[in-house]
């Protein structure tokens, strides 16, 4: 039986076990939307802006490990999706973005709602396709899902002209795929494993440094086994939080620009650094010339292009994180060498001394709500079991510092691109993926307004999110930098025309609660959590001048933190 191109797209999504597609209709994709209307297996979630669609698919992917799928129309539909595509690309999130295109014979004619989607997105995707024949749809979709989900994951764009979605052909979905030009590394070099393990065992001041790749590669369990077996301290990037339990004594906190004193000092003074699924981002390394000056570096990554890209390493290992960690474990068990326990004890004593600085202390007796206090209480009340999304800014850093993540895929945030507006739509994707779990979005009054129209999507699909708005009436991180580095010239960082967020939430059909006193924080959180079937918007009026500490200024080393 012959199917239209639009019907074939639906069948491809079914073959890939896709539950949800996040999108917004328009002329170039109406054939596809008509095909959606005539089936029930794949549910379409109607967002209120294409950027919201990409972030929702992103949140779905981060929390499940499955690829998120987006459908947008041509022209402005595709360009509105660009920020979300770039967000996924920077954080290596698997995503398929289907963009409508004008009919084939009009391509290049500056037709109504025509843009070069392939050209525009080329720098921010793992790959993209322009379909020119209805017979190619099934194979292109098979390739797209394969590319997006293997090796280092990432977004793939499929651009489909409208006429192709109307034409008919026989449908057959490929059972397997072979791409001559794309072959992710699967075999791990055993000699490099042995070199790395010998270096680990001989270390006197070791540090394990992990990133989002451990979570994306589902290597958390093996990481925990190896870290406990070795007895080494472990730190994590913003993206890697939850791969190793924050509550475990061996975890010394997040590292980098707003990392803990003990994590950054441990990194700076270590003699062997084991980097796993991390890319040595500038927010982590600080000044590259001052980064880990006395360390031999082992770097494990699925992407060979990431190794020695920013920091020259001594033992490069390319491979899937699970396989590498399992080979590490086997080699550690097999070796006859033993760690230098005396040196390791001395190292831990030094780390505990750094830890005693209590670098995350703040004024707990303040009469104004401190953002740190809100996050601490949120952690206590939820027992650390919530899925937490965030936007970008001070609130993001406070969430990373004060909400302890013990499990992977619970912390959902835009790390690489730093996209304001990410938190709310990402939370929608997480809630749809985990309908029975608590999903909380930590945001600020500037970020939340970037995609606030998605409150309508939440109402349409009855998504009971809990929004924690840390409202300091500033673009908080911008204001902090202006205080530190621009002599308190607060240029355009004051939000002096804010809406009444309670009334705004209520106008969308949700519950709004304004909280102005520290004594009301816990009751408000408990009230929000008691309303299990409603979205609750909690507007916390917080200290306007609170800063995120520690902080490493641009150009400084990891040992040059501002602590207060």
Coordinates of C-alpha atoms in Angstrom, one line a residue:
X1 CA 0.0 0.0 0.0
X2 CA 1.3 3.4 -0.9
X3 CA 1.5 6.2 1.7
X4 CA 1.9 9.9 1.4
X5 CA 5.2 11.5 2.5
X6 CA 3.4 12.9 5.5
X7 CA 2.0 9.4 6.5
X8 CA 5.5 7.9 6.0
X9 CA 6.8 10.4 8.5
X10 CA 4.3 9.3 11.1
X11 CA 5.2 5.6 10.4
X12 CA 8.9 6.4 10.8
X13 CA 8.2 8.0 14.2
X14 CA 6.2 4.9 15.2
X15 CA 9.0 2.6 14.2
X16 CA 11.4 4.6 16.4
X17 CA 8.9 4.3 19.4
X18 CA 8.4 8.0 19.7
X19 CA 5.8 9.0 22.2
X20 CA 5.6 12.8 21.8
X21 CA 6.3 15.3 19.1
X22 CA 6.5 19.0 20.2
X23 CA 5.5 21.4 17.6
X24 CA 3.6 24.3 16.1
X25 CA 1.7 24.1 12.7
X26 CA 2.1 26.3 9.6
X27 CA 1.4 26.1 5.9
X28 CA 4.5 24.0 4.9
X29 CA 3.7 21.2 7.4
X30 CA -0.1 21.0 7.1
X31 CA 0.0 17.6 5.3
X32 CA 2.0 16.3 8.2
X33 CA -0.4 17.7 10.7
X34 CA -3.3 16.2 8.8
X35 CA -1.5 12.8 9.1
X36 CA -1.1 13.4 12.9
X37 CA -4.9 14.0 13.1
X38 CA -5.7 10.6 11.6
X39 CA -3.7 8.6 14.2
X40 CA -3.4 8.3 17.9
X41 CA -0.1 6.4 18.6
X42 CA 2.2 9.4 18.5
X43 CA 0.9 12.4 20.5
X44 CA 1.5 15.9 19.3
X45 CA 2.1 18.5 22.0
X46 CA 1.1 22.0 20.8
X47 CA 3.5 24.6 22.3
X48 CA 3.0 28.3 22.0
X49 CA 6.4 29.1 20.4
X50 CA 8.8 27.0 18.4
X51 CA 11.6 27.7 20.8
X52 CA 9.4 26.2 23.5
X53 CA 9.1 23.1 21.3
X54 CA 12.8 22.6 21.1
X55 CA 13.4 23.1 24.8
X56 CA 10.5 20.7 25.7
X57 CA 11.9 18.0 23.4
X58 CA 15.3 18.7 25.0
X59 CA 14.0 18.3 28.5
X60 CA 12.3 15.1 27.4
X61 CA 15.5 13.8 26.0
X62 CA 17.7 14.7 29.0
X63 CA 15.4 13.1 31.5
X64 CA 14.8 9.9 29.5
X65 CA 17.8 9.3 27.3
X66 CA 15.5 9.0 24.3
X67 CA 15.7 11.5 21.4
X68 CA 13.3 14.4 21.5
X69 CA 11.3 15.2 18.4
X70 CA 10.3 18.6 17.1
X71 CA 8.0 19.7 14.2
X72 CA 8.0 23.3 12.9
X73 CA 7.0 25.0 9.7
X74 CA 9.2 26.8 7.2
X75 CA 10.7 30.2 7.5
X76 CA 10.0 31.8 10.9
X77 CA 9.0 28.4 12.3
X78 CA 12.5 27.1 11.5
X79 CA 14.3 30.2 12.7
X80 CA 12.4 30.3 15.9
X81 CA 13.7 26.8 16.6
X82 CA 17.4 27.8 16.1
X83 CA 18.1 28.8 19.7
X84 CA 16.8 25.5 21.0
X85 CA 18.7 23.5 18.4
X86 CA 21.9 25.3 19.4
X87 CA 21.2 24.6 23.1
X88 CA 20.9 20.9 22.4
X89 CA 24.0 20.9 20.2
X90 CA 26.2 22.6 22.9
X91 CA 25.1 20.0 25.5
X92 CA 25.1 17.0 23.1
X93 CA 21.4 16.2 23.4
X94 CA 19.8 13.8 20.9
X95 CA 17.0 15.6 19.0
X96 CA 15.3 15.3 15.6
X97 CA 14.0 18.6 14.3
X98 CA 11.6 18.3 11.3
X99 CA 11.3 21.6 9.5
X100 CA 8.8 22.2 6.8
X101 CA 10.1 23.8 3.5
X102 CA 8.4 25.5 0.6
X103 CA 7.5 23.3 -2.4
X104 CA 10.6 22.0 -4.2
X105 CA 10.1 24.1 -7.4
X106 CA 10.0 27.3 -5.3
X107 CA 13.3 26.7 -3.3
X108 CA 15.7 29.5 -4.1
X109 CA 12.9 31.9 -5.3
X110 CA 12.6 33.8 -2.1
X111 CA 9.1 32.3 -1.7
X112 CA 6.7 33.1 1.1
X113 CA 8.2 31.8 4.4
X114 CA 11.3 30.4 2.7
X115 CA 14.6 30.3 4.5
X116 CA 17.7 28.1 3.9
X117 CA 17.1 25.9 7.0
X118 CA 19.9 23.5 6.1
X119 CA 22.4 26.4 5.7
X120 CA 21.2 28.3 8.8
X121 CA 21.4 25.2 11.1
X122 CA 24.6 23.6 9.6
X123 CA 26.9 25.0 12.4
X124 CA 24.6 23.9 15.2
X125 CA 23.6 20.4 14.3
X126 CA 25.4 17.0 14.1
X127 CA 24.0 16.6 10.6
X128 CA 21.1 17.9 8.5
X129 CA 19.2 16.6 5.5
X130 CA 17.1 18.2 2.7
X131 CA 14.7 15.5 1.4
X132 CA 14.3 15.8 -2.4
X133 CA 12.3 12.6 -3.1
X134 CA 9.5 11.0 -1.2
X135 CA 11.2 7.6 -1.7
X136 CA 14.1 8.9 0.6
X137 CA 12.0 9.8 3.6
X138 CA 12.3 6.4 5.4
X139 CA 16.0 6.1 4.9
X140 CA 16.7 9.7 5.9
X141 CA 14.7 9.2 9.2
X142 CA 16.6 6.0 9.9
X143 CA 19.9 7.8 9.4
X144 CA 18.8 10.8 11.4
X145 CA 17.9 8.8 14.5
X146 CA 21.1 6.8 14.2
X147 CA 23.3 9.9 13.9
X148 CA 21.5 11.8 16.7
X149 CA 21.7 9.0 19.2
X150 CA 25.1 7.3 18.6
X151 CA 28.7 8.5 19.4
X152 CA 28.5 12.0 20.8
X153 CA 24.7 12.7 20.6
X154 CA 23.3 15.8 19.1
X155 CA 20.5 17.4 17.1
X156 CA 19.7 16.5 13.5
X157 CA 17.5 18.6 11.2
X158 CA 15.4 17.1 8.5
X159 CA 14.1 19.7 6.0
X160 CA 11.1 18.5 4.0
X161 CA 9.5 20.5 1.1
X162 CA 5.7 20.6 1.2
X163 CA 5.2 18.8 -2.1
X164 CA 7.2 15.8 -0.9
X165 CA 4.8 15.3 2.0
X166 CA 1.9 15.1 -0.4
X167 CA 3.5 12.6 -2.9
X168 CA 3.0 8.9 -2.5
X169 CA 5.2 5.9 -2.5
X170 CA 5.5 2.4 -0.9
X171 CA 6.7 2.5 2.7
X172 CA 9.4 0.2 4.2
X173 CA 11.4 1.2 7.2
X174 CA 15.0 0.0 7.2
X175 CA 15.9 -2.5 9.9
X176 CA 19.5 -1.4 10.1
X177 CA 21.7 1.3 8.8
X178 CA 25.3 1.5 7.4
X179 CA 26.8 4.9 6.8
X180 CA 30.2 4.9 5.2
X181 CA 31.0 8.4 6.2
X182 CA 29.9 8.0 9.9
X183 CA 31.4 5.3 12.1
X184 CA 31.6 6.2 15.8
X185 CA 34.5 4.6 17.7
X186 CA 33.3 1.4 19.5
X187 CA 36.6 -0.4 20.3
X188 CA 38.6 0.9 23.3
X189 CA 42.4 0.8 23.1
X190 CA 43.4 -1.7 25.8
X191 CA 46.9 -0.3 26.0
X192 CA 45.6 3.1 26.9
X193 CA 43.4 1.5 29.6
X194 CA 46.5 -0.1 31.2
X195 CA 48.5 3.2 31.0
X196 CA 45.6 5.1 32.6
X197 CA 45.1 2.6 35.5
X198 CA 48.8 2.4 36.2
X199 CA 48.8 6.3 36.4
X200 CA 45.7 6.2 38.7
X201 CA 47.2 3.6 41.1
X202 CA 50.5 5.6 41.3
X203 CA 48.8 8.9 42.1
X204 CA 49.4 10.7 45.4
X205 CA 46.9 13.5 44.9
X206 CA 44.3 12.2 42.4
X207 CA 41.1 13.8 41.3
X208 CA 38.2 12.4 39.3
X209 CA 36.5 15.1 37.1
X210 CA 33.3 14.1 35.4
X211 CA 31.0 15.9 33.0
X212 CA 27.6 15.4 31.2
X213 CA 29.0 12.7 29.1
X214 CA 28.8 10.2 32.0
X215 CA 25.1 10.9 32.2
X216 CA 24.5 10.9 28.5
X217 CA 26.4 7.7 28.2
X218 CA 24.5 6.0 31.1
X219 CA 27.8 5.4 33.0
X220 CA 26.7 6.5 36.4
X221 CA 26.7 3.1 38.0
X222 CA 30.2 2.1 36.7
X223 CA 31.5 5.6 37.8
X224 CA 30.3 5.0 41.3
X225 CA 31.8 1.6 41.5
X226 CA 35.2 2.8 40.3
X227 CA 35.3 5.9 42.5
X228 CA 34.5 3.9 45.6
X229 CA 36.9 1.2 44.7
X230 CA 39.7 3.7 44.3
X231 CA 38.7 5.9 47.2
X232 CA 39.5 9.1 45.2
X233 CA 37.8 12.5 45.6
X234 CA 35.4 13.3 42.7
X235 CA 34.1 16.5 41.4
X236 CA 31.6 17.3 38.6
X237 CA 30.8 20.0 36.1
X238 CA 27.4 21.7 36.1
X239 CA 26.2 19.2 33.4
X240 CA 27.5 16.2 35.3
X241 CA 25.7 16.7 38.6
X242 CA 23.9 13.5 39.7
X243 CA 26.3 11.0 38.0
X244 CA 27.9 10.6 41.4
X245 CA 25.8 11.1 44.6
X246 CA 26.1 14.6 46.0
X247 CA 25.5 13.2 49.5
X248 CA 28.5 10.9 49.3
X249 CA 31.6 12.1 51.3
X250 CA 33.9 11.4 48.3
X251 CA 32.0 14.0 46.3
X252 CA 33.6 17.4 46.8
X253 CA 31.0 19.5 45.0
X254 CA 30.8 21.1 41.6
X255 CA 34.0 22.7 40.2
X256 CA 34.6 25.8 38.1
X257 CA 33.6 29.4 38.1
X258 CA 31.0 28.9 40.9
X259 CA 32.4 25.6 42.2
X260 CA 33.3 24.8 45.8
X261 CA 36.6 25.8 47.3
X262 CA 37.5 22.2 48.0
X263 CA 36.8 21.1 44.4
X264 CA 38.7 23.9 42.8
X265 CA 41.7 23.7 45.1
X266 CA 41.7 19.9 44.7
X267 CA 41.8 20.3 40.9
X268 CA 44.6 22.9 41.1
X269 CA 46.8 20.8 43.4
X270 CA 46.2 17.3 42.0
X271 CA 49.0 15.2 40.5
X272 CA 46.7 12.9 38.4
X273 CA 43.4 14.1 36.9
X274 CA 41.0 11.6 35.5
X275 CA 38.6 13.4 33.2
X276 CA 35.5 11.4 32.1
X277 CA 32.9 12.7 29.7
X278 CA 34.0 16.3 30.2
X279 CA 35.2 18.8 27.6
X280 CA 37.4 21.2 29.7
X281 CA 35.0 24.1 29.2
X282 CA 36.2 27.6 30.0
X283 CA 33.8 27.9 32.9
X284 CA 35.5 24.9 34.4
X285 CA 39.2 25.5 33.6
X286 CA 39.5 29.2 34.3
X287 CA 42.8 30.5 32.9
X288 CA 44.2 27.6 30.8
X289 CA 47.7 28.5 31.5
X290 CA 47.0 28.1 35.2
X291 CA 44.9 24.9 34.9
X292 CA 46.1 21.9 36.9
X293 CA 49.8 22.9 36.7
X294 CA 51.2 19.8 38.2
X295 CA 48.8 17.1 36.9
X296 CA 49.1 14.3 34.5
X297 CA 45.8 14.1 32.7
X298 CA 43.7 11.1 31.6
X299 CA 40.8 12.1 29.3
X300 CA 38.0 9.7 28.4
X301 CA 35.5 10.9 25.7
X302 CA 33.4 9.4 23.0
X303 CA 34.3 12.3 20.7
X304 CA 37.9 12.2 19.5
X305 CA 37.7 15.9 18.5
X306 CA 37.2 16.9 22.2
X307 CA 40.4 15.3 23.3
X308 CA 43.3 17.8 23.7
X309 CA 41.1 20.4 22.1
X310 CA 41.4 22.9 25.0
X311 CA 43.9 21.1 27.4
X312 CA 46.7 18.9 26.2
X313 CA 46.3 15.5 27.9
X314 CA 48.7 12.7 28.6
X315 CA 46.5 9.6 28.2
X316 CA 43.7 10.0 25.6
X317 CA 41.0 7.3 25.6
X318 CA 38.3 7.4 23.0
X319 CA 35.2 5.3 23.5
X320 CA 31.7 4.9 25.0
X321 CA 31.9 5.8 28.7
X322 CA 30.2 2.6 29.9
X323 CA 32.7 0.4 28.1
X324 CA 35.7 2.5 29.2
X325 CA 34.6 2.5 32.8
X326 CA 34.0 -1.3 32.8
X327 CA 37.4 -1.8 31.4
X328 CA 38.9 0.4 34.1
X329 CA 37.1 -1.7 36.7
X330 CA 38.4 -4.9 35.2
X331 CA 42.0 -3.5 35.0
X332 CA 41.9 -2.2 38.6
X333 CA 40.8 -5.7 39.8
X334 CA 43.5 -7.3 37.7
X335 CA 46.5 -5.2 38.6
X336 CA 48.9 -6.3 41.3
X337 CA 49.8 -2.7 42.1
X338 CA 48.1 -1.0 45.1
X339 CA 47.3 2.6 45.7
X340 CA 49.6 4.7 48.0
X341 CA 47.3 4.7 51.0
X342 CA 49.5 7.0 53.1
X343 CA 49.6 9.6 50.4
X344 CA 45.9 9.3 49.8
X345 CA 45.2 9.7 53.5
X346 CA 47.3 12.9 53.5
X347 CA 45.5 14.1 50.4
X348 CA 42.1 13.6 52.0
X349 CA 43.2 15.5 55.1
X350 CA 44.1 18.4 52.9
X351 CA 40.7 18.2 51.1
X352 CA 38.9 18.1 54.4
X353 CA 40.8 21.2 55.5
X354 CA 39.7 23.0 52.4
X355 CA 36.2 21.7 52.9
X356 CA 36.1 23.2 56.5
X357 CA 36.1 26.7 54.9
X358 CA 32.3 26.1 54.3
X359 CA 32.4 28.2 51.2
X360 CA 28.7 28.0 50.7
X361 CA 27.7 29.6 54.0
X362 CA 25.3 32.5 53.9
X363 CA 23.3 34.7 56.3
X364 CA 20.7 32.3 57.6
X365 CA 19.3 35.0 60.0
X366 CA 18.4 37.4 57.3
X367 CA 15.0 39.1 57.4
X368 CA 14.9 39.1 53.6
X369 CA 14.5 35.8 51.8
X370 CA 17.8 34.5 50.7
X371 CA 17.7 32.4 47.4
X372 CA 20.0 29.8 49.0
X373 CA 17.5 29.3 51.8
X374 CA 14.7 28.6 49.3
X375 CA 16.8 25.9 47.5
X376 CA 17.9 24.3 50.8
X377 CA 14.3 24.1 52.0
X378 CA 13.1 22.8 48.6
X379 CA 15.8 20.1 48.9
X380 CA 14.7 19.1 52.4
X381 CA 11.0 19.0 51.6
X382 CA 11.4 17.0 48.4
X383 CA 14.2 14.8 49.9
X384 CA 16.2 15.5 46.8
X385 CA 13.8 13.4 44.7
X386 CA 12.4 16.0 42.3
X387 CA 13.3 16.5 38.7
X388 CA 14.7 20.1 38.7
X389 CA 14.9 22.2 35.6
X390 CA 16.4 25.7 35.6
X391 CA 16.8 28.8 33.5
X392 CA 20.1 30.6 33.4
X393 CA 21.6 33.0 35.9
X394 CA 22.2 33.2 39.6
X395 CA 19.2 30.9 40.3
X396 CA 20.8 28.2 38.2
X397 CA 24.0 28.4 40.2
X398 CA 22.1 28.4 43.5
X399 CA 20.2 25.3 42.4
X400 CA 23.4 23.5 41.4
X401 CA 25.1 24.4 44.7
X402 CA 22.2 23.8 47.2
X403 CA 20.0 21.1 45.7
X404 CA 22.0 17.9 46.1
X405 CA 21.5 15.5 43.2
X406 CA 22.1 11.9 44.0
X407 CA 20.8 10.4 40.7
X408 CA 21.5 11.2 37.1
X409 CA 19.0 12.8 34.7
X410 CA 17.3 14.7 37.6
X411 CA 19.1 18.0 36.9
X412 CA 18.0 19.6 33.6
X413 CA 19.6 22.8 32.6
X414 CA 21.3 24.7 29.7
X415 CA 25.0 24.4 30.4
X416 CA 26.9 25.2 27.2
X417 CA 24.7 27.8 25.5
X418 CA 23.2 29.3 28.7
X419 CA 19.8 29.8 27.3
X420 CA 17.4 32.0 29.3
X421 CA 13.8 30.7 28.7
X422 CA 14.9 27.0 28.8
X423 CA 13.5 26.1 32.2
X424 CA 9.7 26.2 31.8
X425 CA 9.4 24.4 28.4
X426 CA 12.1 21.9 29.4
X427 CA 10.0 21.1 32.5
X428 CA 7.0 20.4 30.3
X429 CA 9.0 17.8 28.4
X430 CA 10.2 16.2 31.7
X431 CA 6.7 16.1 33.1
X432 CA 5.3 14.5 30.0
X433 CA 8.0 11.9 30.2
X434 CA 7.5 11.3 34.0
X435 CA 3.8 12.0 34.6
X436 CA 3.8 10.6 38.2
X437 CA 7.0 12.5 39.4
X438 CA 7.5 15.9 40.9
X439 CA 9.0 18.4 38.4
X440 CA 10.1 21.8 39.6
X441 CA 11.4 24.7 37.5
X442 CA 13.9 27.0 39.3
X443 CA 13.9 30.4 37.5
X444 CA 14.2 34.1 37.8
X445 CA 11.9 37.0 36.9
X446 CA 14.0 37.8 33.8
X447 CA 14.4 34.2 32.5
X448 CA 10.8 33.1 33.0
X449 CA 9.4 35.8 30.8
X450 CA 11.4 34.5 27.8
X451 CA 9.0 31.6 27.2
X452 CA 6.2 32.4 29.7
X453 CA 3.6 31.8 27.0
X454 CA 4.2 28.1 27.6
X455 CA 2.0 28.4 30.7
X456 CA -0.8 28.0 28.2
X457 CA 0.7 24.7 27.0
X458 CA 0.9 23.6 30.7
X459 CA -2.8 24.4 31.1
X460 CA -3.9 22.6 27.9
X461 CA -2.1 19.4 28.9
X462 CA -2.7 19.7 32.7
X463 CA 1.0 19.6 33.6
X464 CA 1.3 20.1 37.4
X465 CA 4.7 21.8 37.4
X466 CA 6.0 23.7 40.4
X467 CA 7.7 27.0 39.4
X468 CA 10.2 28.5 41.9
X469 CA 10.7 32.1 40.8
X470 CA 13.6 33.7 42.7
X471 CA 12.5 37.2 42.1
X472 CA 15.3 39.8 42.9
X473 CA 14.0 42.4 40.5
X474 CA 17.3 42.2 38.6
X475 CA 19.0 40.2 35.9
X476 CA 20.9 38.7 38.8
X477 CA 24.0 37.4 37.2
X478 CA 24.3 40.5 34.9
X479 CA 24.0 42.7 38.0
X480 CA 26.6 40.6 39.9
X481 CA 29.2 41.1 37.1
X482 CA 28.4 44.8 36.9
X483 CA 29.0 45.0 40.6
X484 CA 32.3 43.2 40.5
X485 CA 33.8 44.4 37.2
X486 CA 31.9 47.6 36.1
X487 CA 32.0 49.7 39.3
X488 CA 28.3 49.1 40.0
X489 CA 27.1 50.6 36.8
X490 CA 23.9 48.6 36.5
X491 CA 23.3 49.3 32.9
X492 CA 19.9 47.9 31.8
X493 CA 20.0 45.0 34.4
X494 CA 17.1 46.3 36.6
X495 CA 13.7 44.9 35.7
X496 CA 11.5 47.8 36.8
X497 CA 8.4 46.9 34.9
X498 CA 7.6 43.4 36.2
X499 CA 4.2 41.8 36.0
X500 CA 2.3 40.6 39.0
X501 CA 3.3 37.0 38.6
X502 CA 0.5 35.7 40.8
X503 CA -2.2 37.3 38.7
X504 CA -0.3 36.3 35.5
X505 CA -0.3 32.6 36.6
X506 CA -3.9 32.8 37.6
X507 CA -4.8 34.3 34.2
X508 CA -3.5 31.2 32.6
X509 CA -5.6 29.1 34.9
X510 CA -2.9 28.1 37.4
X511 CA -2.2 28.8 41.1
X512 CA 0.0 31.7 42.1
X513 CA 1.5 32.3 45.5
X514 CA 3.7 35.3 46.5
X515 CA 6.2 34.8 49.3
X516 CA 7.9 37.8 51.0
X517 CA 9.1 36.5 54.4
X518 CA 11.6 33.8 55.3
X519 CA 9.1 32.3 57.7
X520 CA 6.6 31.7 54.9
X521 CA 9.1 29.9 52.6
X522 CA 8.5 26.4 54.0
X523 CA 4.7 26.7 54.3
X524 CA 4.5 28.0 50.7
X525 CA 6.6 25.1 49.4
X526 CA 4.5 22.6 51.3
X527 CA 1.2 24.2 50.0
X528 CA 2.5 24.0 46.4
X529 CA 3.5 20.4 46.7
X530 CA 0.1 19.5 48.3
X531 CA -1.6 20.6 45.0
X532 CA -0.5 17.6 43.1
X533 CA -2.8 18.2 40.1
X534 CA -2.2 21.9 39.6
X535 CA 0.7 24.1 38.3
X536 CA 1.8 26.3 41.1
X537 CA 3.8 29.5 40.5
X538 CA 5.7 30.5 43.6
X539 CA 7.0 34.1 43.4
X540 CA 9.7 34.4 46.1
X541 CA 10.8 38.0 46.7
X542 CA 14.5 37.6 47.4
X543 CA 17.5 39.7 48.4
X544 CA 18.3 42.0 45.5
X545 CA 22.0 42.2 46.3
X546 CA 22.8 38.5 47.0
X547 CA 25.7 37.2 45.0
X548 CA 26.8 33.7 44.0
X549 CA 30.0 32.6 45.8
X550 CA 32.6 31.3 45.3
X551 CA 33.4 33.0 42.0
X552 CA 36.5 32.8 39.8
X553 CA 37.0 36.0 37.9
X554 CA 37.7 35.8 34.1
X555 CA 41.4 35.2 33.5
X556 CA 42.0 33.8 37.0
X557 CA 43.1 30.3 38.0
X558 CA 41.0 27.7 40.0
X559 CA 42.9 28.7 43.1
X560 CA 42.0 32.4 42.8
X561 CA 38.4 32.4 44.0
X562 CA 36.4 35.2 45.4
X563 CA 34.9 33.6 48.5
X564 CA 32.9 36.5 50.1

